[in-house]
MMTF fields as JSON, N, C-alpha, C and O atoms, coordinates in Angstrom:
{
  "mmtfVersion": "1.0.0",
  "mmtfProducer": "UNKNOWN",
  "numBonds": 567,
  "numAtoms": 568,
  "numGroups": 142,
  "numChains": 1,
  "numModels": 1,
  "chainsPerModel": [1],
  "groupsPerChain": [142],
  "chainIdList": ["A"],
  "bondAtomList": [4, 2, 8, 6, 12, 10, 16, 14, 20, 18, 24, 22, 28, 26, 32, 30, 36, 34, 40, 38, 44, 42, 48, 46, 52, 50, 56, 54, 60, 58, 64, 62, 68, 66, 72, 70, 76, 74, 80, 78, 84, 82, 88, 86, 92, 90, 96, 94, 100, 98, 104, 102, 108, 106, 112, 110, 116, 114, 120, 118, 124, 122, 128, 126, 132, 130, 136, 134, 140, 138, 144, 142, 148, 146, 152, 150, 156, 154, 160, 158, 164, 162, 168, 166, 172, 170, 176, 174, 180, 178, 184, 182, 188, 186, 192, 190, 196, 194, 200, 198, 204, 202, 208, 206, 212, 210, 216, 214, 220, 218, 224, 222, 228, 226, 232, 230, 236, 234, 240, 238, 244, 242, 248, 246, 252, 250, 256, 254, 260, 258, 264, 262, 268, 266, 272, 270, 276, 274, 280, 278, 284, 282, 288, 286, 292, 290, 296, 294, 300, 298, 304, 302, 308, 306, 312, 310, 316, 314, 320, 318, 324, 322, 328, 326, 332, 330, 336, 334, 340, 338, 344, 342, 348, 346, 352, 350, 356, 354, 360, 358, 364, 362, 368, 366, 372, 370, 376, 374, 380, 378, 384, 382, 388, 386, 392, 390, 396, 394, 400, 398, 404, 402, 408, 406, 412, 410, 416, 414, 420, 418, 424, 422, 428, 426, 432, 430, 436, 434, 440, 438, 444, 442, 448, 446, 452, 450, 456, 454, 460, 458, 464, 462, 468, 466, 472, 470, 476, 474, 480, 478, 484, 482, 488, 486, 492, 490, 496, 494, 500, 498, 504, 502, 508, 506, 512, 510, 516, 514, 520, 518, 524, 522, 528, 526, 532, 530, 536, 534, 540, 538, 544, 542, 548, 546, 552, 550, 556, 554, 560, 558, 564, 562],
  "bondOrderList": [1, 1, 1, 1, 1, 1, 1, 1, 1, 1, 1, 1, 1, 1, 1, 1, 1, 1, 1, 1, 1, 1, 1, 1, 1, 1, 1, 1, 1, 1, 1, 1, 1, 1, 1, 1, 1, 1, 1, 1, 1, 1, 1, 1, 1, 1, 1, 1, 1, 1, 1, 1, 1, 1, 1, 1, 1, 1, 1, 1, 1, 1, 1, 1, 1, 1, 1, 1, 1, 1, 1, 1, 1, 1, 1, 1, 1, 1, 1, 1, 1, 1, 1, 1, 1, 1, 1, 1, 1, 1, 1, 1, 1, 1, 1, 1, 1, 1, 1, 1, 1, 1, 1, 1, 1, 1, 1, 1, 1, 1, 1, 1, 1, 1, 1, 1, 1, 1, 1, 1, 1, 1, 1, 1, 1, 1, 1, 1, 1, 1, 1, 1, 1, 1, 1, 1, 1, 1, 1, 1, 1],
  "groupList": [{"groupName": "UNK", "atomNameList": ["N", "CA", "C", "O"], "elementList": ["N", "C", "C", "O"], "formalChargeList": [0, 0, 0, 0], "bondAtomList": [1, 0, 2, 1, 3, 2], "bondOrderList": [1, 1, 2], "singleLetterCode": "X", "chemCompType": "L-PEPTIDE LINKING"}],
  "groupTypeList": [0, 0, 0, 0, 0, 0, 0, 0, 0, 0, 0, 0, 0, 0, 0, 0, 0, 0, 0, 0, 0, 0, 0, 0, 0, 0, 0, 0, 0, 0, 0, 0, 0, 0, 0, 0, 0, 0, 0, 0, 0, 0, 0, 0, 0, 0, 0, 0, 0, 0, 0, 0, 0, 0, 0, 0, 0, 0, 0, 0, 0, 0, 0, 0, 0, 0, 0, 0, 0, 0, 0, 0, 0, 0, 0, 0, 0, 0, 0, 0, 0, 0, 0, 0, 0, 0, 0, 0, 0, 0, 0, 0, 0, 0, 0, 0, 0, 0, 0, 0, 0, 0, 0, 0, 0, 0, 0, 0, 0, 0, 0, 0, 0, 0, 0, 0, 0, 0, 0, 0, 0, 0, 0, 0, 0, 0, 0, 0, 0, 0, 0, 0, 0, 0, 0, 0, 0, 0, 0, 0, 0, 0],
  "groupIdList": [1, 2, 3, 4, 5, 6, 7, 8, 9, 10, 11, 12, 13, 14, 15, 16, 17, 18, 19, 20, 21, 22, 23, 24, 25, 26, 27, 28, 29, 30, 31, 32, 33, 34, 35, 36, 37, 38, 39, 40, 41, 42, 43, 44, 45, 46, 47, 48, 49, 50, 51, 52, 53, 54, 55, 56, 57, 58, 59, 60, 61, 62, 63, 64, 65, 66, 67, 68, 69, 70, 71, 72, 73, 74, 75, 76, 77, 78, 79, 80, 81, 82, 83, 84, 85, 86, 87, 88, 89, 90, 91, 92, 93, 94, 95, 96, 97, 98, 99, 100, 101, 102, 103, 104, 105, 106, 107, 108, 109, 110, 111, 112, 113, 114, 115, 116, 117, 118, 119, 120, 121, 122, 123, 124, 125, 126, 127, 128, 129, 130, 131, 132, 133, 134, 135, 136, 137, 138, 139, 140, 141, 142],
  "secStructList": [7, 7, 3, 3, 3, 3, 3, 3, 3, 3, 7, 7, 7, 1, 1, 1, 3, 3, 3, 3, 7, 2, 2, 2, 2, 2, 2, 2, 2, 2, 2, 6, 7, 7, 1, 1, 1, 3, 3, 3, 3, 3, 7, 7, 1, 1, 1, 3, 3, 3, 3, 3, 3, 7, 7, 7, 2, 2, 2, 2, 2, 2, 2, 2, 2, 2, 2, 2, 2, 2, 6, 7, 1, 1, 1, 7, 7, 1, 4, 4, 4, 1, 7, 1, 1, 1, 7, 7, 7, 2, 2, 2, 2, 6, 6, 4, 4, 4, 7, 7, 1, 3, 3, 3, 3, 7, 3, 3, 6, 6, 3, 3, 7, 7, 7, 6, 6, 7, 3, 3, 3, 3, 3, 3, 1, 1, 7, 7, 7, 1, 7, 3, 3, 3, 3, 3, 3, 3, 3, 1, 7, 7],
  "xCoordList": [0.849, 0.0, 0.893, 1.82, 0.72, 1.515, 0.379, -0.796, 1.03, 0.643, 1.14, 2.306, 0.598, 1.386, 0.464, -0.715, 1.347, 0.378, 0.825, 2.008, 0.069, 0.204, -0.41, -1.575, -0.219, -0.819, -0.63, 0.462, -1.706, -1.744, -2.432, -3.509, -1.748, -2.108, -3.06, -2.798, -3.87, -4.679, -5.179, -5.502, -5.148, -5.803, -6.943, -6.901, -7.915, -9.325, -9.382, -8.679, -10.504, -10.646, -11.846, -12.021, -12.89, -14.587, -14.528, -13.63, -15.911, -16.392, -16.634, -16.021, -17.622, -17.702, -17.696, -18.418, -16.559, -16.519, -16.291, -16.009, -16.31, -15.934, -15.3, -15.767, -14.423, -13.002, -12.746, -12.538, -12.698, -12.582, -11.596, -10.729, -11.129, -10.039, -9.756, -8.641, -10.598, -10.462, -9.428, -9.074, -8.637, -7.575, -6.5, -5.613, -6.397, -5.032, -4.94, -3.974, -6.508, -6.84, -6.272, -5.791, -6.423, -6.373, -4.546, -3.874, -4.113, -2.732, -1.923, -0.782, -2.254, -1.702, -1.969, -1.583, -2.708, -2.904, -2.427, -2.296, -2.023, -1.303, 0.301, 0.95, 0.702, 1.829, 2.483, 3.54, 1.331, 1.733, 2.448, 3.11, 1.926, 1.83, 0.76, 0.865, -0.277, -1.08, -2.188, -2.673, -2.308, -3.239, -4.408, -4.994, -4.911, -5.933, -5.93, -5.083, -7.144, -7.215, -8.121, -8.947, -7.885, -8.389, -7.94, -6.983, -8.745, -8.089, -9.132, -10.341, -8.024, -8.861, -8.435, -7.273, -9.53, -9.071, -9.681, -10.859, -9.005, -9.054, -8.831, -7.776, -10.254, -10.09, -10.252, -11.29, -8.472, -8.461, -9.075, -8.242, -9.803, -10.36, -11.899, -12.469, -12.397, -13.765, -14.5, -15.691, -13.802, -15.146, -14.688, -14.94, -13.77, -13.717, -14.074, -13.95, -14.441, -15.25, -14.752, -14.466, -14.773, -14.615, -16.138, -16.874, -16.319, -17.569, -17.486, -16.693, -18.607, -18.471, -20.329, -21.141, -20.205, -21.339, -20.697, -19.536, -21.989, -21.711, -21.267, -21.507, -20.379, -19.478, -20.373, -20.272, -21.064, -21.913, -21.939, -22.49, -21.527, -21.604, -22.885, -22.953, -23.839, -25.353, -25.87, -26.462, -25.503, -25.815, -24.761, -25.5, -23.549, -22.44, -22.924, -22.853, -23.35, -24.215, -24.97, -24.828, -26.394, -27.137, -26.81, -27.639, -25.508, -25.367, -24.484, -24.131, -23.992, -23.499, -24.629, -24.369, -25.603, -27.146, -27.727, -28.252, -27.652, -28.008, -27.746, -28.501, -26.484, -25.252, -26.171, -27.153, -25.717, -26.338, -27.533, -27.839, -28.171, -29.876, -29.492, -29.806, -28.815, -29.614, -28.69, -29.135, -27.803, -27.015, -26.454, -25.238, -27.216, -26.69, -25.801, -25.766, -24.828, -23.538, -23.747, -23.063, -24.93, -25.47, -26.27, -26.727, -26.69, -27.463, -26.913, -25.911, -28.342, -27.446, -27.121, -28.039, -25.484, -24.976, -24.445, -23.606, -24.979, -23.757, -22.502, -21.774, -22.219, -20.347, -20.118, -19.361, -20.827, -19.993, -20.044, -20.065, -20.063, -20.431, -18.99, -18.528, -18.674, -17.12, -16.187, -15.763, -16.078, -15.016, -13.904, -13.272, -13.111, -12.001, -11.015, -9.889, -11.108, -9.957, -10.554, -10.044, -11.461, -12.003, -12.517, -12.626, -12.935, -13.72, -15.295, -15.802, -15.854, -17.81, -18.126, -18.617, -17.521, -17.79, -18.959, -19.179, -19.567, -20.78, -21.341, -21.142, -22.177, -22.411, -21.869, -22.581, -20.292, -19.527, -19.473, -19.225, -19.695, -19.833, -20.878, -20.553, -22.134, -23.609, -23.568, -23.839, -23.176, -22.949, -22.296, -22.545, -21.378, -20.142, -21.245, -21.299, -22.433, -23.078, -23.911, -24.627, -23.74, -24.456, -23.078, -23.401, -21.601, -20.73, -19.527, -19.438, -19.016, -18.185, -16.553, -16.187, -15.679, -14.247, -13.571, -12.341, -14.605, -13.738, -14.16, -15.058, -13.453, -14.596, -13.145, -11.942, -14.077, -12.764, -13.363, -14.177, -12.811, -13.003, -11.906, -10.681, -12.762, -11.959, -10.864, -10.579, -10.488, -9.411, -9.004, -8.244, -9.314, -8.706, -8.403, -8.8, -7.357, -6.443, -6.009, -6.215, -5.453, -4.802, -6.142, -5.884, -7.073, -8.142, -9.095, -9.51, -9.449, -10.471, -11.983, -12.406, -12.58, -14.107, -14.883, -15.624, -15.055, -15.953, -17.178, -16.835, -18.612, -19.659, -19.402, -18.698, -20.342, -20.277, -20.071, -19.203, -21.795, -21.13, -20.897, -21.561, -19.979, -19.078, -17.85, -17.387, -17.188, -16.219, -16.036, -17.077, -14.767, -14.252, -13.957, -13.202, -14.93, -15.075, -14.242, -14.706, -13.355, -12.947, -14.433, -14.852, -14.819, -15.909, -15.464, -15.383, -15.077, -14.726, -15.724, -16.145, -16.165, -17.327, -16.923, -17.669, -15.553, -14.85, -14.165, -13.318, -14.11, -13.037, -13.21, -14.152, -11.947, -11.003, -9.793, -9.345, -9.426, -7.603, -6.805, -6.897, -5.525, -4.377, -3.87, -2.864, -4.28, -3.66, -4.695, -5.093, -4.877, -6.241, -5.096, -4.013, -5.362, -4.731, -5.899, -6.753, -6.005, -6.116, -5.246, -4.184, -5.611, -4.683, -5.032, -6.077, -4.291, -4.921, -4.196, -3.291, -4.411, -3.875, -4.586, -5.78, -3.343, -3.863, -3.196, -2.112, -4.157, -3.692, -3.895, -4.736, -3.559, -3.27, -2.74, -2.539, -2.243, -1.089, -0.961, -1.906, -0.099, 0.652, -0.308, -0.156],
  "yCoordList": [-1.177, 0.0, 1.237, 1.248, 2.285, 3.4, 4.543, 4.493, 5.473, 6.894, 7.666, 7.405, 9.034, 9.941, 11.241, 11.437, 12.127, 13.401, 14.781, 15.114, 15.412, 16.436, 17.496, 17.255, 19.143, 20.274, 21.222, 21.638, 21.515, 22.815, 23.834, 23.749, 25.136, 26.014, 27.296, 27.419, 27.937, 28.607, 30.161, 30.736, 30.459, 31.944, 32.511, 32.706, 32.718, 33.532, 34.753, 35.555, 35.22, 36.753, 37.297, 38.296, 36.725, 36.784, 36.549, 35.882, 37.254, 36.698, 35.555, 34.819, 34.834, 33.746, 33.371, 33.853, 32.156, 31.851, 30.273, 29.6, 29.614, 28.103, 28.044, 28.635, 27.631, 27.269, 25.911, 25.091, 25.36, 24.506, 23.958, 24.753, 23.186, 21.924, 20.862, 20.392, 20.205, 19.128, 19.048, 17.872, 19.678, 19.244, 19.299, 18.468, 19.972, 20.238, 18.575, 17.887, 18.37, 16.914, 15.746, 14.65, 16.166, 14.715, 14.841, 13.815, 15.815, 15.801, 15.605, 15.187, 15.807, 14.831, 13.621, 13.077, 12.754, 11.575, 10.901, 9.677, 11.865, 11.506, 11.244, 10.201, 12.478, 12.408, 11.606, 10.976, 11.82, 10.467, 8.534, 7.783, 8.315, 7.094, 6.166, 5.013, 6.488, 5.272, 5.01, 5.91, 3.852, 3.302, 3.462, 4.544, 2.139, 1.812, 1.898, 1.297, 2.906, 3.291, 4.723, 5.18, 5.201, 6.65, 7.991, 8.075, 9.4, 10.357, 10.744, 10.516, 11.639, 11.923, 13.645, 14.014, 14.624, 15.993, 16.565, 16.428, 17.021, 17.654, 19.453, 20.086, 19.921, 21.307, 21.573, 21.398, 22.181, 22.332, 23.691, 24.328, 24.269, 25.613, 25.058, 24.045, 26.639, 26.634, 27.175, 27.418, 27.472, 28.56, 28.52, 29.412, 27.058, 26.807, 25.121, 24.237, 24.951, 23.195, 22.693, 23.4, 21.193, 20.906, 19.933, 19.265, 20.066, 19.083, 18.987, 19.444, 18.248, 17.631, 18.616, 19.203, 18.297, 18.9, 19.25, 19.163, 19.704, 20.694, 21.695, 22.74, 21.38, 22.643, 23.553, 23.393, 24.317, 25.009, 26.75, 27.157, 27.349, 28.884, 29.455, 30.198, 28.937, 29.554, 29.094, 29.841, 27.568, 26.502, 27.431, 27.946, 27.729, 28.345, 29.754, 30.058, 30.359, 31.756, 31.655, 31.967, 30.904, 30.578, 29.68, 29.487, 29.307, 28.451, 29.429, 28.904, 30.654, 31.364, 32.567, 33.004, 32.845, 33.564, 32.849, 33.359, 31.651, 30.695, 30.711, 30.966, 30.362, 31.153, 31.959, 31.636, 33.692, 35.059, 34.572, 35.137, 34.111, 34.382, 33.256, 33.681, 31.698, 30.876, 31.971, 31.756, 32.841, 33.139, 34.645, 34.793, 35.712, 37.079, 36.92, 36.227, 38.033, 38.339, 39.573, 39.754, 40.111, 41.589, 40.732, 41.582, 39.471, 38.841, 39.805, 40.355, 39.479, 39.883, 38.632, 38.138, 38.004, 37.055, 37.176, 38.003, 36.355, 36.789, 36.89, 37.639, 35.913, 35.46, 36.995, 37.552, 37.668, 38.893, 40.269, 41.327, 39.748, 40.971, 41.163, 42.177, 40.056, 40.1, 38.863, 37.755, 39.646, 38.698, 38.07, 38.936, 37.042, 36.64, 37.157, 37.387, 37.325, 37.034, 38.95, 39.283, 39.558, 41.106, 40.582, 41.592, 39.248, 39.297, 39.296, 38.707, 39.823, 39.593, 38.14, 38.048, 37.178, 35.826, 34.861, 33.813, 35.02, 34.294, 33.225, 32.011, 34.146, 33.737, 32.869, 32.361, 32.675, 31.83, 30.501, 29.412, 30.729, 29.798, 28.659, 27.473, 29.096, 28.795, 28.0, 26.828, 28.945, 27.886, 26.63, 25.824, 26.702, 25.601, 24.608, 23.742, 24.429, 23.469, 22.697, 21.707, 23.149, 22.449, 21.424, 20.502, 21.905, 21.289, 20.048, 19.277, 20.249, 18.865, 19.72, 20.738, 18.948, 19.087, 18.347, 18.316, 17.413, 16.069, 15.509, 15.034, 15.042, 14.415, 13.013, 13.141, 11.731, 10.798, 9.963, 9.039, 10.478, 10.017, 8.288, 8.171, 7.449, 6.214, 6.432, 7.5, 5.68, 5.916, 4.894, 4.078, 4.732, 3.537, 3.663, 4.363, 2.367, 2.645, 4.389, 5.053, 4.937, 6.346, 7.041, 8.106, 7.224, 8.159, 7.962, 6.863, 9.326, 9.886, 9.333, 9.603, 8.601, 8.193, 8.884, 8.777, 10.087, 11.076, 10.847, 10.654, 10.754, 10.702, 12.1, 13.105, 11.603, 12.573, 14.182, 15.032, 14.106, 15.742, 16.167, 17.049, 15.546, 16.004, 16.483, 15.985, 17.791, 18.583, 18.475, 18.255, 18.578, 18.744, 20.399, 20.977, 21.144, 22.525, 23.067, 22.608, 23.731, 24.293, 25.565, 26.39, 25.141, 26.5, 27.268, 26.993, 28.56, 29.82, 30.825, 31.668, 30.655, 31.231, 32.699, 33.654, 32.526, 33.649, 34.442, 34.971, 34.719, 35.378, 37.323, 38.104, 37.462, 36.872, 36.534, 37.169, 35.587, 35.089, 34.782, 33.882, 35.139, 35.067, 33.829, 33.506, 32.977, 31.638, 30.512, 30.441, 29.883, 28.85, 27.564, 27.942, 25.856, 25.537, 24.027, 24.151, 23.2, 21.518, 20.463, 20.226, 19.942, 18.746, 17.273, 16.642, 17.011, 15.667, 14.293, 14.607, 13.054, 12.101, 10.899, 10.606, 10.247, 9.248, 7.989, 8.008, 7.008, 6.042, 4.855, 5.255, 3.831, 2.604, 1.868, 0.848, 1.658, 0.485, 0.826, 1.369, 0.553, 1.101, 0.066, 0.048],
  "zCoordList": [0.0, 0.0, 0.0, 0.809, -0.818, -0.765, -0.677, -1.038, -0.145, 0.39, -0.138, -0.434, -0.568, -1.028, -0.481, -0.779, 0.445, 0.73, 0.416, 0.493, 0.136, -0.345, -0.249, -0.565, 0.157, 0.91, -0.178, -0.566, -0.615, -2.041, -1.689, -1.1, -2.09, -1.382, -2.424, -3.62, -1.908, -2.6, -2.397, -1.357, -3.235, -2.414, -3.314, -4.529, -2.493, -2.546, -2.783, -2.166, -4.021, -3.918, -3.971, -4.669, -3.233, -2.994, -2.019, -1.506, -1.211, 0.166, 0.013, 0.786, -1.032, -1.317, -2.586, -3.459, -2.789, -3.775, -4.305, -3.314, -5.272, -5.765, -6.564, -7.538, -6.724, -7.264, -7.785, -6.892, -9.24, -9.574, -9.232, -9.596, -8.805, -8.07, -8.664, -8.44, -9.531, -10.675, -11.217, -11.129, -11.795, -12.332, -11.578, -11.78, -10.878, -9.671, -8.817, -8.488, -8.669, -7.727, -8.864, -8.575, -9.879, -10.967, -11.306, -11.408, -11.405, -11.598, -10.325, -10.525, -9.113, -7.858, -7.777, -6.742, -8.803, -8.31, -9.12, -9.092, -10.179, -11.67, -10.984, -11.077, -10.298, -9.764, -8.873, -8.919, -7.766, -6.885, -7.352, -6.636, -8.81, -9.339, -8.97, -9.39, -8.237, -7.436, -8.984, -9.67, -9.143, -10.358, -9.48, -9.444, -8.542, -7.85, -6.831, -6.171, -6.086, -4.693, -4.329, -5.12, -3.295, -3.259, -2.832, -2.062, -3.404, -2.752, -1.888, -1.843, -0.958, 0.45, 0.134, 0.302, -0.339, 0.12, 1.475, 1.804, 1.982, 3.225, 3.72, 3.772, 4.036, 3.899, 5.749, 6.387, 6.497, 7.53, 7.637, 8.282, 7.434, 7.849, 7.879, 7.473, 8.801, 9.77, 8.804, 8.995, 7.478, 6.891, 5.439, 4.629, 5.088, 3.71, 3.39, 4.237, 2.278, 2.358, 0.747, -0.22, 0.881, -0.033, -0.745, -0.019, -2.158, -1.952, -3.978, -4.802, -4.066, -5.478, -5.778, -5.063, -7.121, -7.777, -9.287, -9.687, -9.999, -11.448, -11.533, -10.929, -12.521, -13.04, -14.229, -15.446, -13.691, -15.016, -14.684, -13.662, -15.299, -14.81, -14.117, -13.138, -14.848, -14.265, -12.801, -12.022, -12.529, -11.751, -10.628, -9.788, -10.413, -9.909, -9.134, -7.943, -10.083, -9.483, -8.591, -7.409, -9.479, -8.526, -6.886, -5.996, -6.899, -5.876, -5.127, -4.071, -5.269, -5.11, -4.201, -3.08, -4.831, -4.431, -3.434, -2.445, -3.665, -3.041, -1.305, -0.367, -1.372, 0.097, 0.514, 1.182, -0.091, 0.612, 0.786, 1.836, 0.585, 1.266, 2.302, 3.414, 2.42, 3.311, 4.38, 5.507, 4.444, 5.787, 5.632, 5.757, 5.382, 4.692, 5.724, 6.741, 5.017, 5.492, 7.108, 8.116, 6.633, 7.627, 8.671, 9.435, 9.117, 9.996, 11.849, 12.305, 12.311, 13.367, 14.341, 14.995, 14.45, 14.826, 16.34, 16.698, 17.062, 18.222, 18.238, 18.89, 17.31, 16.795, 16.754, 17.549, 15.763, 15.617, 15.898, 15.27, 17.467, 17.927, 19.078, 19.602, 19.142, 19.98, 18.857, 19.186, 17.297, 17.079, 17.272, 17.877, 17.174, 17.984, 16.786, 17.227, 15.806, 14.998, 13.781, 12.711, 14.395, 14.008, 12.547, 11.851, 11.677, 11.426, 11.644, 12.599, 10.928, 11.105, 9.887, 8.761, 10.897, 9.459, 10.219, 9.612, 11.186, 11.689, 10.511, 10.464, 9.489, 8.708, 7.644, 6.779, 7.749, 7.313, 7.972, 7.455, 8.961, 10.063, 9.982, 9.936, 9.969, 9.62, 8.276, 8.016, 7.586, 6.37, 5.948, 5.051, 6.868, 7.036, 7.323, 6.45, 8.599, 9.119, 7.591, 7.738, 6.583, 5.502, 4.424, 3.675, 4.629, 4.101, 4.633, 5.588, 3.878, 3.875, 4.253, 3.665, 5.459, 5.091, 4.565, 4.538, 3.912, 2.67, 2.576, 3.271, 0.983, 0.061, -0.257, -0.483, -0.117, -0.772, -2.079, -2.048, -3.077, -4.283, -5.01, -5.021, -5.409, -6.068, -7.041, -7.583, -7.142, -8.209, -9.01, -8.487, -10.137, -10.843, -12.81, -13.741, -12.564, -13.714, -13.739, -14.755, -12.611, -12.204, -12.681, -12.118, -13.13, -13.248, -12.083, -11.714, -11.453, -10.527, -11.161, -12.285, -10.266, -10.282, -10.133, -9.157, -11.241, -11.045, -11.752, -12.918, -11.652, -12.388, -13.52, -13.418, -14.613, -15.867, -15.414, -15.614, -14.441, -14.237, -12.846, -12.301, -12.31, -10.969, -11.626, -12.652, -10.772, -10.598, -9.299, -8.68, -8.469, -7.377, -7.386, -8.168, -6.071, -5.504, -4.444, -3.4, -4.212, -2.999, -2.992, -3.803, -1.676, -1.073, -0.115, 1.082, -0.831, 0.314, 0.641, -0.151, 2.147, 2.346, 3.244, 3.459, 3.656, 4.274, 3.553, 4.273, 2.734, 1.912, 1.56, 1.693, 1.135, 0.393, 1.243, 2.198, 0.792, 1.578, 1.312, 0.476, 1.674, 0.627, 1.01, 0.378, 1.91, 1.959, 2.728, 3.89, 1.831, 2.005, 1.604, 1.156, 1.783, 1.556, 1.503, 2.381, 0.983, 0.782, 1.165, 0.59, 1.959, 2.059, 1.217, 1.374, 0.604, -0.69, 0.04, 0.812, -0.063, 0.297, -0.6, -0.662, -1.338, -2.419, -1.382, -0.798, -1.386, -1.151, -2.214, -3.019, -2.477, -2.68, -3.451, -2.791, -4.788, -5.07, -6.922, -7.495, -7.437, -8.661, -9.631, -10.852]
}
């Protein structure tokens, strides 16, 4: 069994935004060498997610509109009324309770087991930030 891990780093320039990841994910697993097995991405932050869905511009917006209404940014939050870190990201927060910090996708003959229309998303619901980062981990055998 082989392992290969790997921490890619990213930076945000929206309060909220989605970021295609698909190919960055498919060329680490390219790299690693693993034929058959899986990847594990891993998003260590409180107010960024990783998750699968369609890649379609309109579908994107709307999922984007989508965000601001289930959790406006102007809510009145307790979080942010004594922030710890002088953001007002409450609402980043809230939103997080609907996502994923990782998604582990199959892998075989070295290609990612993605259905037709899945894309792999980094979701930045805090932003913008100059250093966001993924942690990827392919495991299993050549």
């Amino acid at each position: 069994m082989l392992f290969a891990c790997e921490s890619v780093a990213l930076r945000t320039r929206a309060p909220i935004e989605i970021i295609d990841v698909t190919a960055l994910v498919r060329a680490e697993v390219e790299r690693s060498g693993i034929a058959r097995g899986q990847v594990t991405l891993f998003s260590p932050h409180t107010t960024a997610f990783v998750c699968l869905n369609e890649r379609e511009q309109m579908l994107q917006q709307d999922m984007l509109d989508y965000l601001g209404r289930l959790a406006p940014p102007d809510g009145d939050y307790r979080h942010n009324r004594d922030p710890v870190d002088g953001r007002l990201n409450a609402h980043s927060h809230l939103l997080g309770l609907f996502m994923n910090a990782s998604e582990t996708i199959p892998v075989a003959e070295g290609c990612l087991l993605l259905g037709g229309w899945q894309s792999i998303f980094f979701v930045e619901l805090d932003g913008p930030r100059e250093a966001r980062r993924i942690q990827l981990q392919v495991v299993g055998e050549r």
